[in-house]
Amino acid sequence: AQSVTQLDSQVPVFEEAPVELRCNYSSSVSVYLFWYVQYPNQGLQLLLKYLSGSTLVKGINGFEAEFNKSQTSFHLRKPSVHISDTAEYFCAVSDPNSGNTPLVFGKGTRLSVIA
Amino acid sequence: EAGVAQSPRYKIIEKRQSVAFWCNPISGHATLYWYQQILGQGPKLLIQFQNNGVVDDSQLPKDRFSAERLKGVDSTLKIQPAKLEDSAVYLCASSLWEGVRNEQFFGPGTRLTVL
């Protein structure tokens, strides 16, 4: 079964500084990968996804992620964060070769942007 | 367009009581999901519907949890009787069709506290 490891439970960063949120997944022949954001008292919102093609994926709100098959990673990056980026971020994986498999989420990384 | 609606937003009950949550997906979305998100963890799929049929309920604790989507639109999730470990946020999501290539849109969730 697929699994996801988010290496940092909390990441504090100063406003306008760059940030990287790390995500590693269990090895598989092929995967679909996702990053979701959850603002306080709200549901999850899709930031970006990798299904195939270019390994550099651009998402909403200036975020991007790079799929690295050899390192089984899908780290999320933003060159300059804002206070409004403070939220919980979840990495998720699915196996496209196993029929209708559900999304498997990591435990989340809480990003705190400091003014 | 209107998003996924859930009610109630908050619920506090005592253990061994019953509780029900309601979800109204985005109009026209055939696939509906219920997730359980325990504090400090990522969401875990409980059950997935395609129209009014169950696609995946392998992680639903069927001795106490039940769900239905009788007319293929809105859905209810019930817990009877509740246990302390059921304290969590219950998220409903919908997508146009099944398969992870289709983006899931999440509701705000129902926060359940079992005392």
XYZ file of N, CA and C in Angstrom:
690
model
N 0.833 -1.189 0.000
C 0.000 0.000 0.000
C 0.877 1.251 0.000
N 0.339 2.273 -0.657
C 1.076 3.528 -0.716
C 1.108 4.206 0.652
N 2.184 4.960 0.888
C 2.259 5.762 2.103
C 3.011 7.048 1.802
N 2.780 8.050 2.640
C 3.391 9.364 2.455
C 4.017 9.804 3.772
N 5.216 10.352 3.693
C 5.895 10.886 4.872
C 6.164 12.363 4.663
N 5.607 13.168 5.535
C 5.936 14.587 5.536
C 6.918 14.796 6.682
N 8.116 15.186 6.326
C 9.237 15.115 7.245
C 9.193 16.155 8.349
N 8.464 17.238 8.140
C 8.404 18.302 9.134
C 6.961 18.502 9.578
N 6.713 18.442 10.870
C 5.350 18.674 11.337
C 5.049 20.175 11.417
N 6.083 20.975 11.677
C 5.895 22.431 11.755
C 7.065 23.128 11.073
N 6.755 24.178 10.327
C 7.798 24.974 9.672
C 7.490 26.448 9.909
N 8.286 27.116 10.751
C 8.140 28.572 10.889
C 9.062 29.269 9.907
N 8.578 30.352 9.308
C 9.392 31.084 8.339
C 8.982 32.542 8.369
N 9.955 33.427 8.135
C 9.652 34.845 8.113
C 9.000 35.231 6.786
N 8.159 36.245 6.864
C 7.482 36.761 5.671
C 8.508 37.169 4.621
N 8.204 36.868 3.363
C 9.009 37.148 2.181
C 10.225 36.222 2.048
N 10.411 35.303 2.970
C 11.479 34.316 2.850
C 10.987 33.136 2.020
N 11.905 32.352 1.429
C 11.490 31.150 0.700
C 11.176 30.017 1.663
N 10.395 29.054 1.180
C 10.050 27.911 2.020
C 10.015 26.642 1.175
N 10.373 25.532 1.810
C 10.241 24.220 1.175
C 9.595 23.288 2.181
N 8.516 22.647 1.780
C 7.845 21.635 2.600
C 8.116 20.287 1.951
N 8.653 19.362 2.764
C 9.139 18.112 2.197
C 8.115 16.995 2.252
N 8.112 16.194 1.194
C 7.198 15.060 1.096
C 7.925 13.912 0.411
N 7.914 12.744 1.026
C 8.431 11.523 0.408
C 7.327 10.474 0.387
N 7.309 9.671 -0.659
C 6.278 8.639 -0.785
C 6.945 7.289 -0.935
N 6.162 6.251 -0.653
C 6.693 4.901 -0.780
C 6.843 4.558 -2.251
N 7.818 3.776 -2.536
C 8.198 3.508 -3.914
C 7.109 2.754 -4.670
N 6.940 3.117 -5.913
C 5.993 2.429 -6.769
C 6.424 2.659 -8.213
N 5.896 1.887 -9.109
C 6.254 2.061 -10.524
C 5.800 3.418 -11.012
N 4.582 3.779 -10.689
C 4.084 5.094 -11.067
C 3.155 5.605 -9.976
N 3.043 6.910 -9.880
C 2.208 7.515 -8.849
C 1.559 8.781 -9.377
N 0.469 9.127 -8.771
C -0.089 10.465 -8.877
C 0.205 11.152 -7.537
N 0.583 12.422 -7.583
C 0.952 13.135 -6.363
C 0.216 14.464 -6.274
N -0.128 14.858 -5.055
C -0.948 16.036 -4.831
C -0.441 16.808 -3.606
N -0.642 18.120 -3.642
C -0.502 18.947 -2.445
C -1.821 19.689 -2.226
N -2.299 19.607 -0.967
C -3.504 20.321 -0.561
C -3.151 21.295 0.555
N -3.925 22.387 0.658
C -3.775 23.340 1.741
C -5.090 23.385 2.526
N -4.960 23.510 3.846
C -6.135 23.604 4.709
C -5.988 24.818 5.621
N -6.816 25.824 5.394
C -6.830 26.992 6.256
C -7.679 26.681 7.494
N -7.489 27.387 8.592
C -8.212 27.079 9.829
C -9.715 26.999 9.625
N -10.306 25.946 10.142
C -11.759 25.723 10.105
C -12.322 25.642 8.690
N -11.480 25.232 7.749
C -11.946 25.060 6.375
C -11.573 23.675 5.868
N -12.169 23.314 4.748
C -11.818 22.058 4.105
C -10.520 22.189 3.330
N -10.122 21.107 2.679
C -8.879 21.104 1.919
C -9.092 21.706 0.537
N -8.065 22.376 0.031
C -8.094 22.969 -1.302
C -6.878 22.474 -2.075
N -7.076 22.048 -3.315
C -5.977 21.537 -4.119
C -5.044 22.668 -4.519
N -3.750 22.504 -4.221
C -2.727 23.470 -4.628
C -2.171 23.111 -6.003
N -1.802 21.846 -6.171
C -1.235 21.383 -7.433
C -1.230 19.860 -7.445
N -1.013 19.301 -8.653
C -0.963 17.849 -8.777
C 0.003 17.450 -9.884
N 0.603 16.281 -9.703
C 1.433 15.672 -10.735
C 0.759 14.374 -11.175
N 0.430 14.305 -12.455
C -0.142 13.077 -13.023
C 0.840 12.445 -13.992
N 1.474 13.276 -14.825
C 2.466 12.808 -15.784
C 3.108 14.041 -16.418
N 4.119 13.811 -17.271
C 4.709 14.915 -18.010
C 5.804 15.629 -17.240
N 5.857 16.941 -17.362
C 6.913 17.733 -16.748
C 6.988 17.486 -15.245
N 8.213 17.330 -14.754
C 8.375 17.038 -13.328
C 8.224 18.279 -12.461
N 8.281 19.457 -13.050
C 8.061 20.695 -12.298
C 6.617 21.129 -12.508
N 5.893 21.163 -11.400
C 4.469 21.451 -11.472
C 4.202 22.791 -10.801
N 3.492 23.646 -11.474
C 3.138 24.945 -10.893
C 1.686 24.920 -10.442
N 1.449 25.524 -9.267
C 0.097 25.521 -8.726
C -0.414 26.920 -8.461
N -1.424 26.987 -7.620
C -2.015 28.275 -7.294
C -1.205 28.977 -6.213
N -1.431 30.265 -6.075
C -0.814 31.066 -5.011
C 0.705 31.078 -5.054
N 1.295 30.867 -6.232
C 2.739 30.947 -6.382
C 3.518 29.729 -5.934
N 2.834 28.650 -5.581
C 3.510 27.417 -5.176
C 3.900 26.566 -6.383
N 4.962 25.801 -6.214
C 5.369 24.821 -7.203
C 5.960 23.615 -6.492
N 6.000 22.501 -7.196
C 6.562 21.279 -6.631
C 7.306 20.530 -7.718
N 8.312 19.788 -7.304
C 9.104 19.014 -8.261
C 9.025 17.532 -7.935
N 8.628 16.750 -8.919
C 8.568 15.306 -8.792
C 9.950 14.731 -9.062
N 10.479 14.007 -8.095
C 11.793 13.381 -8.232
C 11.627 11.882 -8.023
N 11.599 11.146 -9.128
C 11.321 9.712 -9.046
C 12.438 8.949 -8.352
N 13.675 9.324 -8.594
C 14.800 8.586 -8.003
C 14.853 8.747 -6.487
N 14.408 9.889 -6.004
C 14.400 10.127 -4.560
C 13.005 9.946 -3.964
N 12.068 9.533 -4.760
C 10.662 9.368 -4.358
C 10.194 10.555 -3.517
N 10.400 11.753 -4.076
C 10.028 12.966 -3.344
C 9.160 13.866 -4.210
N 8.431 14.734 -3.524
C 7.557 15.709 -4.196
C 7.479 16.926 -3.274
N 8.576 17.646 -3.186
C 8.679 18.772 -2.258
C 7.977 20.008 -2.810
N 7.336 20.726 -1.917
C 6.585 21.943 -2.271
C 7.443 23.167 -1.947
N 7.443 24.150 -2.856
C 8.291 25.327 -2.659
C 7.521 26.603 -2.996
N 7.950 27.674 -2.331
C 7.471 29.002 -2.699
C 8.623 29.968 -2.462
N 8.947 30.815 -3.421
C 10.118 31.674 -3.300
C 9.964 32.798 -2.280
N 8.727 33.212 -2.001
C 8.508 34.321 -1.073
C 7.121 34.156 -0.446
N 7.090 33.863 0.854
C 5.802 33.572 1.487
C 5.168 34.839 2.058
N 3.840 34.766 2.199
C 3.065 35.853 2.787
C 2.384 35.361 4.052
N 1.965 36.298 4.869
C 1.243 35.942 6.095
C 0.059 35.044 5.774
N -0.596 35.305 4.658
C -1.795 34.552 4.276
C -1.503 33.091 3.911
N -0.236 32.736 3.793
C 0.121 31.339 3.502
C 0.125 30.475 4.757
N -0.054 31.076 5.907
C -0.121 30.321 7.157
C -1.295 29.349 7.096
N -0.991 28.058 7.182
C -2.009 27.015 7.017
C -1.358 25.657 7.227
N -2.176 24.602 7.106
C -1.690 23.225 7.150
C -1.603 22.729 5.719
N -0.503 22.071 5.389
C -0.285 21.577 4.036
C -0.166 20.058 4.061
N -0.906 19.413 3.153
C -0.931 17.958 3.095
C -0.454 17.467 1.735
N 0.443 16.515 1.765
C 0.871 15.805 0.566
C 0.040 14.523 0.464
N -0.335 14.130 -0.746
C -1.147 12.925 -0.921
C -0.681 12.169 -2.152
N -0.900 10.871 -2.153
C -0.453 10.001 -3.247
C -1.565 9.036 -3.617
N -1.547 8.629 -4.885
C -2.452 7.588 -5.339
C -1.753 6.767 -6.395
N -2.110 5.496 -6.488
C -1.524 4.586 -7.455
C -2.449 4.506 -8.671
N -2.004 5.004 -9.824
C -2.881 5.017 -10.998
C -3.099 3.644 -11.620
N -2.361 2.644 -11.166
C -2.467 1.318 -11.781
C -3.335 0.352 -10.980
N -3.985 0.827 -9.960
C -4.743 -0.058 -9.079
C -6.227 0.300 -9.059
N -6.748 0.668 -10.189
C -8.175 0.969 -10.249
C -8.509 2.237 -9.508
N -9.591 2.231 -8.821
C -10.067 3.434 -8.167
C -9.521 3.521 -6.746
N -8.207 3.678 -6.623
C -7.617 3.747 -5.280
C -7.818 5.137 -4.688
N -8.028 5.201 -3.390
C -8.250 6.502 -2.773
C -6.950 7.261 -2.590
N -7.077 8.556 -2.310
C -5.926 9.353 -1.937
C -5.436 8.916 -0.562
N -4.110 8.810 -0.412
C -3.495 8.545 0.885
C -2.737 9.805 1.278
N -3.104 10.378 2.417
C -2.540 11.646 2.846
C -1.409 11.439 3.851
N -0.456 12.386 3.848
C 0.511 12.459 4.925
C -0.114 13.123 6.140
N 0.687 13.257 7.208
C 0.166 13.805 8.454
C 0.081 15.319 8.458
N 0.648 15.954 7.455
C 0.540 17.393 7.345
C 1.743 18.139 7.897
N 1.962 19.339 7.347
C 2.996 20.259 7.833
C 2.329 21.600 8.097
N 2.497 22.084 9.315
C 1.916 23.380 9.659
C 2.922 24.471 9.340
N 2.590 25.310 8.364
C 3.436 26.434 7.976
C 2.974 27.681 8.735
N 3.885 28.272 9.465
C 3.593 29.508 10.194
C 4.486 30.608 9.638
N 3.862 31.638 9.077
C 4.620 32.753 8.515
C 4.647 33.878 9.539
N 5.846 34.311 9.849
C 6.067 35.304 10.906
C 6.335 36.672 10.286
N 5.617 37.664 10.765
C 5.783 39.035 10.232
C 7.109 39.643 10.675
N -19.998 28.947 -8.469
C -20.876 27.826 -8.133
C -20.756 27.527 -6.643
N -21.818 27.000 -6.069
C -21.803 26.689 -4.649
C -20.864 25.518 -4.400
N -20.223 25.554 -3.222
C -19.296 24.490 -2.868
C -20.003 23.349 -2.163
N -19.222 22.470 -1.575
C -19.754 21.348 -0.814
C -20.245 21.867 0.531
N -21.493 21.549 0.851
C -22.089 22.010 2.108
C -22.128 20.868 3.113
N -21.824 21.197 4.362
C -21.884 20.201 5.433
C -22.569 20.808 6.653
N -23.301 19.962 7.360
C -23.886 20.391 8.635
C -24.032 19.199 9.562
N -23.980 19.429 10.880
C -23.628 20.703 11.498
C -22.136 20.977 11.364
N -21.675 22.148 11.732
C -20.242 22.442 11.709
C -19.554 21.894 12.954
N -20.259 21.859 14.057
C -19.700 21.368 15.319
C -20.756 20.513 16.024
N -20.256 19.472 16.722
C -21.156 18.611 17.469
C -20.405 18.062 18.671
N -21.031 18.153 19.841
C -20.465 17.568 21.050
C -21.467 16.561 21.589
N -21.021 15.338 21.806
C -21.899 14.293 22.346
C -21.132 13.513 23.393
N -21.867 12.708 24.150
C -21.230 11.808 25.102
C -21.062 10.441 24.451
N -20.091 9.702 24.961
C -19.853 8.362 24.393
C -21.103 7.518 24.533
N -21.264 6.651 23.571
C -22.408 5.739 23.434
C -23.645 6.416 22.839
N -23.598 7.745 22.638
C -24.705 8.406 21.946
C -24.558 8.225 20.435
N -25.601 8.603 19.713
C -25.595 8.536 18.254
C -25.461 9.938 17.683
N -24.932 10.001 16.458
C -24.777 11.296 15.799
C -24.861 11.083 14.291
N -25.334 12.114 13.580
C -25.425 12.036 12.120
C -24.924 13.329 11.505
N -24.230 13.180 10.385
C -23.701 14.324 9.650
C -24.315 14.315 8.253
N -24.481 15.516 7.725
C -25.099 15.651 6.407
C -24.154 16.341 5.441
N -24.200 15.933 4.182
C -23.352 16.525 3.154
C -24.151 16.715 1.870
N -24.022 17.897 1.289
C -24.619 18.166 -0.027
C -23.490 18.507 -0.995
N -23.205 17.657 -1.966
C -22.063 17.887 -2.849
C -22.348 18.981 -3.875
N -21.344 19.327 -4.646
C -21.500 20.276 -5.735
C -22.457 19.680 -6.765
N -23.346 20.507 -7.285
C -24.354 20.035 -8.225
C -23.699 19.358 -9.429
N -24.174 18.172 -9.740
C -23.666 17.447 -10.899
C -22.505 16.524 -10.613
N -21.983 16.569 -9.401
C -20.864 15.687 -9.047
C -21.389 14.300 -8.709
N -20.865 13.307 -9.430
C -21.355 11.948 -9.255
C -20.673 11.219 -8.097
N -19.472 11.647 -7.763
C -18.694 10.926 -6.754
C -18.669 11.721 -5.453
N -18.904 11.014 -4.353
C -18.925 11.648 -3.031
C -18.058 10.830 -2.081
N -17.278 11.534 -1.278
C -16.345 10.896 -0.344
C -16.617 11.394 1.071
N -16.432 10.527 2.036
C -16.385 10.908 3.460
C -14.992 10.558 3.993
N -14.359 11.546 4.625
C -13.049 11.353 5.238
C -13.147 11.615 6.741
N -12.279 10.947 7.497
C -12.116 11.216 8.919
C -10.729 11.819 9.115
N -10.672 12.988 9.774
C -9.387 13.629 10.034
C -9.207 13.786 11.544
N -8.415 12.910 12.121
C -8.104 12.981 13.543
C -7.026 14.036 13.753
N -7.097 14.727 14.879
C -6.156 15.815 15.167
C -4.710 15.359 15.001
N -3.952 16.119 14.212
C -2.551 15.794 14.000
C -2.303 14.790 12.894
N -3.341 14.389 12.192
C -3.185 13.422 11.101
C -3.824 13.940 9.827
N -3.475 13.301 8.725
C -4.120 13.630 7.468
C -5.469 12.950 7.351
N -6.297 13.398 6.428
C -7.603 12.757 6.238
C -7.461 11.300 5.811
N -8.381 10.483 6.289
C -8.433 9.074 5.912
C -9.798 8.776 5.327
N -9.816 8.156 4.146
C -11.084 7.863 3.486
C -11.882 6.841 4.288
N -13.159 7.159 4.534
C -14.068 6.208 5.171
C -14.897 5.473 4.128
N -15.479 6.221 3.196
C -16.360 5.618 2.207
C -16.426 6.508 0.983
N -16.589 5.860 -0.177
C -16.719 6.564 -1.451
C -17.958 6.058 -2.169
N -18.778 6.989 -2.646
C -19.970 6.663 -3.421
C -19.781 7.094 -4.874
N -20.314 6.311 -5.782
C -20.459 6.716 -7.167
C -21.963 6.710 -7.429
N -22.534 7.914 -7.633
C -23.991 8.076 -7.634
C -24.529 7.521 -6.313
N -25.411 6.548 -6.312
C -25.915 6.051 -5.029
C -25.332 4.697 -4.655
N -24.267 4.281 -5.358
C -23.630 3.009 -5.058
C -22.306 3.196 -4.348
N -21.963 2.233 -3.479
C -20.706 2.281 -2.731
C -19.571 1.721 -3.582
N -18.500 2.524 -3.737
C -17.326 2.091 -4.494
C -16.286 1.480 -3.563
N -16.091 2.121 -2.398
C -15.059 1.670 -1.460
C -15.499 2.014 -0.050
N -15.667 1.017 0.767
C -15.946 1.239 2.197
C -15.049 0.360 3.054
N -13.876 0.047 2.521
C -12.986 -0.887 3.197
C -12.461 -0.361 4.535
N -12.432 0.949 4.731
C -11.917 1.507 5.980
C -13.030 2.060 6.873
N -14.246 1.734 6.571
C -15.376 2.174 7.387
C -15.605 1.153 8.509
N -15.574 1.580 9.770
C -15.860 0.642 10.880
C -17.355 0.309 10.896
N -17.693 -0.746 10.218
C -19.101 -1.005 9.932
C -19.911 -1.425 11.165
N -19.232 -1.749 12.257
C -19.990 -2.103 13.464
C -20.635 -0.866 14.085
N -20.126 0.317 13.740
C -20.703 1.514 14.364
C -20.985 2.645 13.377
N -20.337 2.620 12.232
C -20.506 3.666 11.227
C -21.389 3.153 10.085
N -22.240 4.050 9.582
C -23.017 3.738 8.384
C -23.158 5.009 7.558
N -23.346 4.835 6.270
C -23.511 5.986 5.385
C -24.446 5.608 4.256
N -25.152 6.613 3.771
C -26.042 6.365 2.644
C -26.103 7.583 1.736
N -26.455 7.301 0.500
C -26.618 8.351 -0.499
C -27.763 7.896 -1.396
N -28.962 7.916 -0.833
C -30.097 7.222 -1.431
C -30.456 7.712 -2.828
N -30.447 8.987 -3.079
C -30.884 9.505 -4.367
C -29.702 9.960 -5.223
N -28.508 9.586 -4.797
C -27.335 9.945 -5.577
C -26.950 11.398 -5.494
N -27.498 12.115 -4.508
C -27.137 13.527 -4.350
C -26.523 13.715 -2.964
N -27.358 14.126 -1.988
C -26.778 14.350 -0.668
C -26.590 13.028 0.071
N -25.833 13.120 1.164
C -25.425 11.912 1.882
C -25.442 12.165 3.379
N -25.664 11.110 4.143
C -25.539 11.190 5.594
C -24.567 10.132 6.088
N -23.816 10.490 7.094
C -22.891 9.587 7.777
C -23.344 9.499 9.234
N -23.504 8.286 9.732
C -23.994 8.095 11.088
C -22.996 7.290 11.910
N -22.912 7.628 13.189
C -22.110 6.869 14.134
C -23.031 6.453 15.283
N -23.057 5.126 15.551
C -23.943 4.621 16.596
C -23.427 3.290 17.114
N -22.936 3.212 18.356
C -22.736 4.297 19.318
C -21.353 4.916 19.163
N -21.205 6.157 19.560
C -19.927 6.843 19.420
C -18.956 6.423 20.532
N -17.669 6.425 20.177
C -16.597 6.164 21.129
C -15.713 7.407 21.227
N -14.922 7.454 22.282
C -14.034 8.598 22.473
C -13.120 8.816 21.272
N -12.642 7.696 20.693
C -11.694 7.795 19.586
C -12.331 8.265 18.282
N -13.642 8.469 18.285
C -14.304 8.996 17.087
C -14.206 10.520 17.015
N -13.668 11.141 18.048
C -13.471 12.596 18.020
C -12.549 12.946 16.856
N -13.048 13.779 15.949
C -12.323 14.077 14.718
C -13.116 15.105 13.922
N -12.515 15.533 12.824
C -13.256 16.333 11.833
C -13.665 15.394 10.716
N -14.928 15.436 10.347
C -15.439 14.588 9.276
C -15.638 15.469 8.044
N -14.872 15.151 7.032
C -14.869 15.936 5.798
C -15.633 15.210 4.707
N -16.429 15.966 3.992
C -17.101 15.445 2.804
C -16.456 16.101 1.583
N -16.293 15.338 0.524
C -15.733 15.867 -0.713
C -16.522 15.302 -1.885
N -16.477 16.011 -3.015
C -17.133 15.491 -4.206
C -16.273 15.765 -5.426
N -16.483 14.968 -6.449
C -15.809 15.173 -7.726
C -16.780 14.809 -8.838
N -16.470 15.313 -10.037
C -17.358 15.071 -11.175
C -17.569 13.595 -11.415
N -16.462 12.851 -11.341
C -16.517 11.412 -11.618
C -15.482 10.721 -10.758
N -15.495 9.415 -10.713
C -14.535 8.682 -9.897
C -13.169 8.693 -10.552
N -12.147 8.349 -9.792
C -10.785 8.357 -10.307
C -10.047 9.591 -9.825
N -8.807 9.420 -9.417
C -8.086 10.516 -8.775
C -7.668 11.601 -9.757
N -7.848 11.376 -11.071
C -7.541 12.456 -12.014
C -8.562 13.586 -11.893
N -9.712 13.268 -11.290
C -10.748 14.279 -11.124
C -10.589 14.956 -9.770
N -10.476 16.290 -9.776
C -10.212 17.025 -8.546
C -11.339 16.833 -7.555
N -10.965 16.595 -6.299
C -11.938 16.504 -5.217
C -12.091 17.876 -4.578
N -13.328 18.298 -4.376
C -13.633 19.560 -3.719
C -14.168 19.238 -2.320
N -13.575 19.861 -1.322
C -13.891 19.539 0.065
C -14.832 20.556 0.692
N -15.705 20.047 1.561
C -16.513 20.904 2.398
C -15.731 21.362 3.614
N -16.328 22.222 4.460
C -15.620 22.766 5.627
C -15.460 21.775 6.761
N -16.217 20.681 6.727
C -16.084 19.659 7.753
C -17.018 19.842 8.928
N -17.225 18.737 9.653
C -17.960 18.748 10.913
C -16.997 18.296 12.007
N -16.809 19.137 13.000
C -15.903 18.784 14.106
C -16.707 18.087 15.192
N -16.416 16.813 15.420
C -17.110 16.014 16.437
C -16.229 15.847 17.659
N -16.798 16.156 18.818
C -16.130 15.913 20.096
C -16.969 14.917 20.887
N -16.347 13.801 21.266
C -17.033 12.773 22.058
C -16.457 12.815 23.469
N -17.333 13.070 24.436
C -16.888 13.202 25.844
C -17.142 11.925 26.631
